[in-house]
Steps between C-alpha positions, in 0.01 A plus 500: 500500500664465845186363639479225228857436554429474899208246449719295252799506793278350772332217255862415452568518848159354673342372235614167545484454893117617424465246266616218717251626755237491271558098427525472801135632581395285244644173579326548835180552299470227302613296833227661654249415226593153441455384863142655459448287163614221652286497821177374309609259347660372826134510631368326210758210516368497878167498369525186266715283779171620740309342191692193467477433857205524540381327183729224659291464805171494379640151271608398819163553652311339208773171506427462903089558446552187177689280780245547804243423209657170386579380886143582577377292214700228576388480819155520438531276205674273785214537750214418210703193392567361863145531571357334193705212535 
């Protein structure tokens, strides 16, 4: 009986310093694991602006192949028509 009553003294007595230690353990855990959770989605989101961009430069490259096509055109539909005349 005095060894029960012992154990029950120091949970009174530590118990809840051990407990805040504890938390604290785990705060720093689930800190830990939600930087870790978060880091691929931050390269995903890198991912799709990679996308975008580049999806963005190959319109770019399609709309500056169109004009050089058109002023060539023109110009050769210039030349033709200044000769025939």
């Amino acid at each position: 009986m005095v060894y029960v009553g012992l154990i029950v003294d120091m949970i009174k007595k530590y118990g809840a310093s051990i407990g805040e230690f504890i938390d604290k353990l785990n705060e720093q855990k689930i800190v830990q694991l939600e930087e870790v959770s978060s880091q691929p989605s931050n390269k995903s989101r890198m991912g799709l602006i990679w996308r975008r961009h580049r999806q963005a430069l190959v319109r770019k490259c399609h709309y500056l192949f169109d004009i050089q096509r058109n002023n060539i055109a023109n110009g050769l539909g210039g030349h033709f028509l200044g000769k025939t005349a």
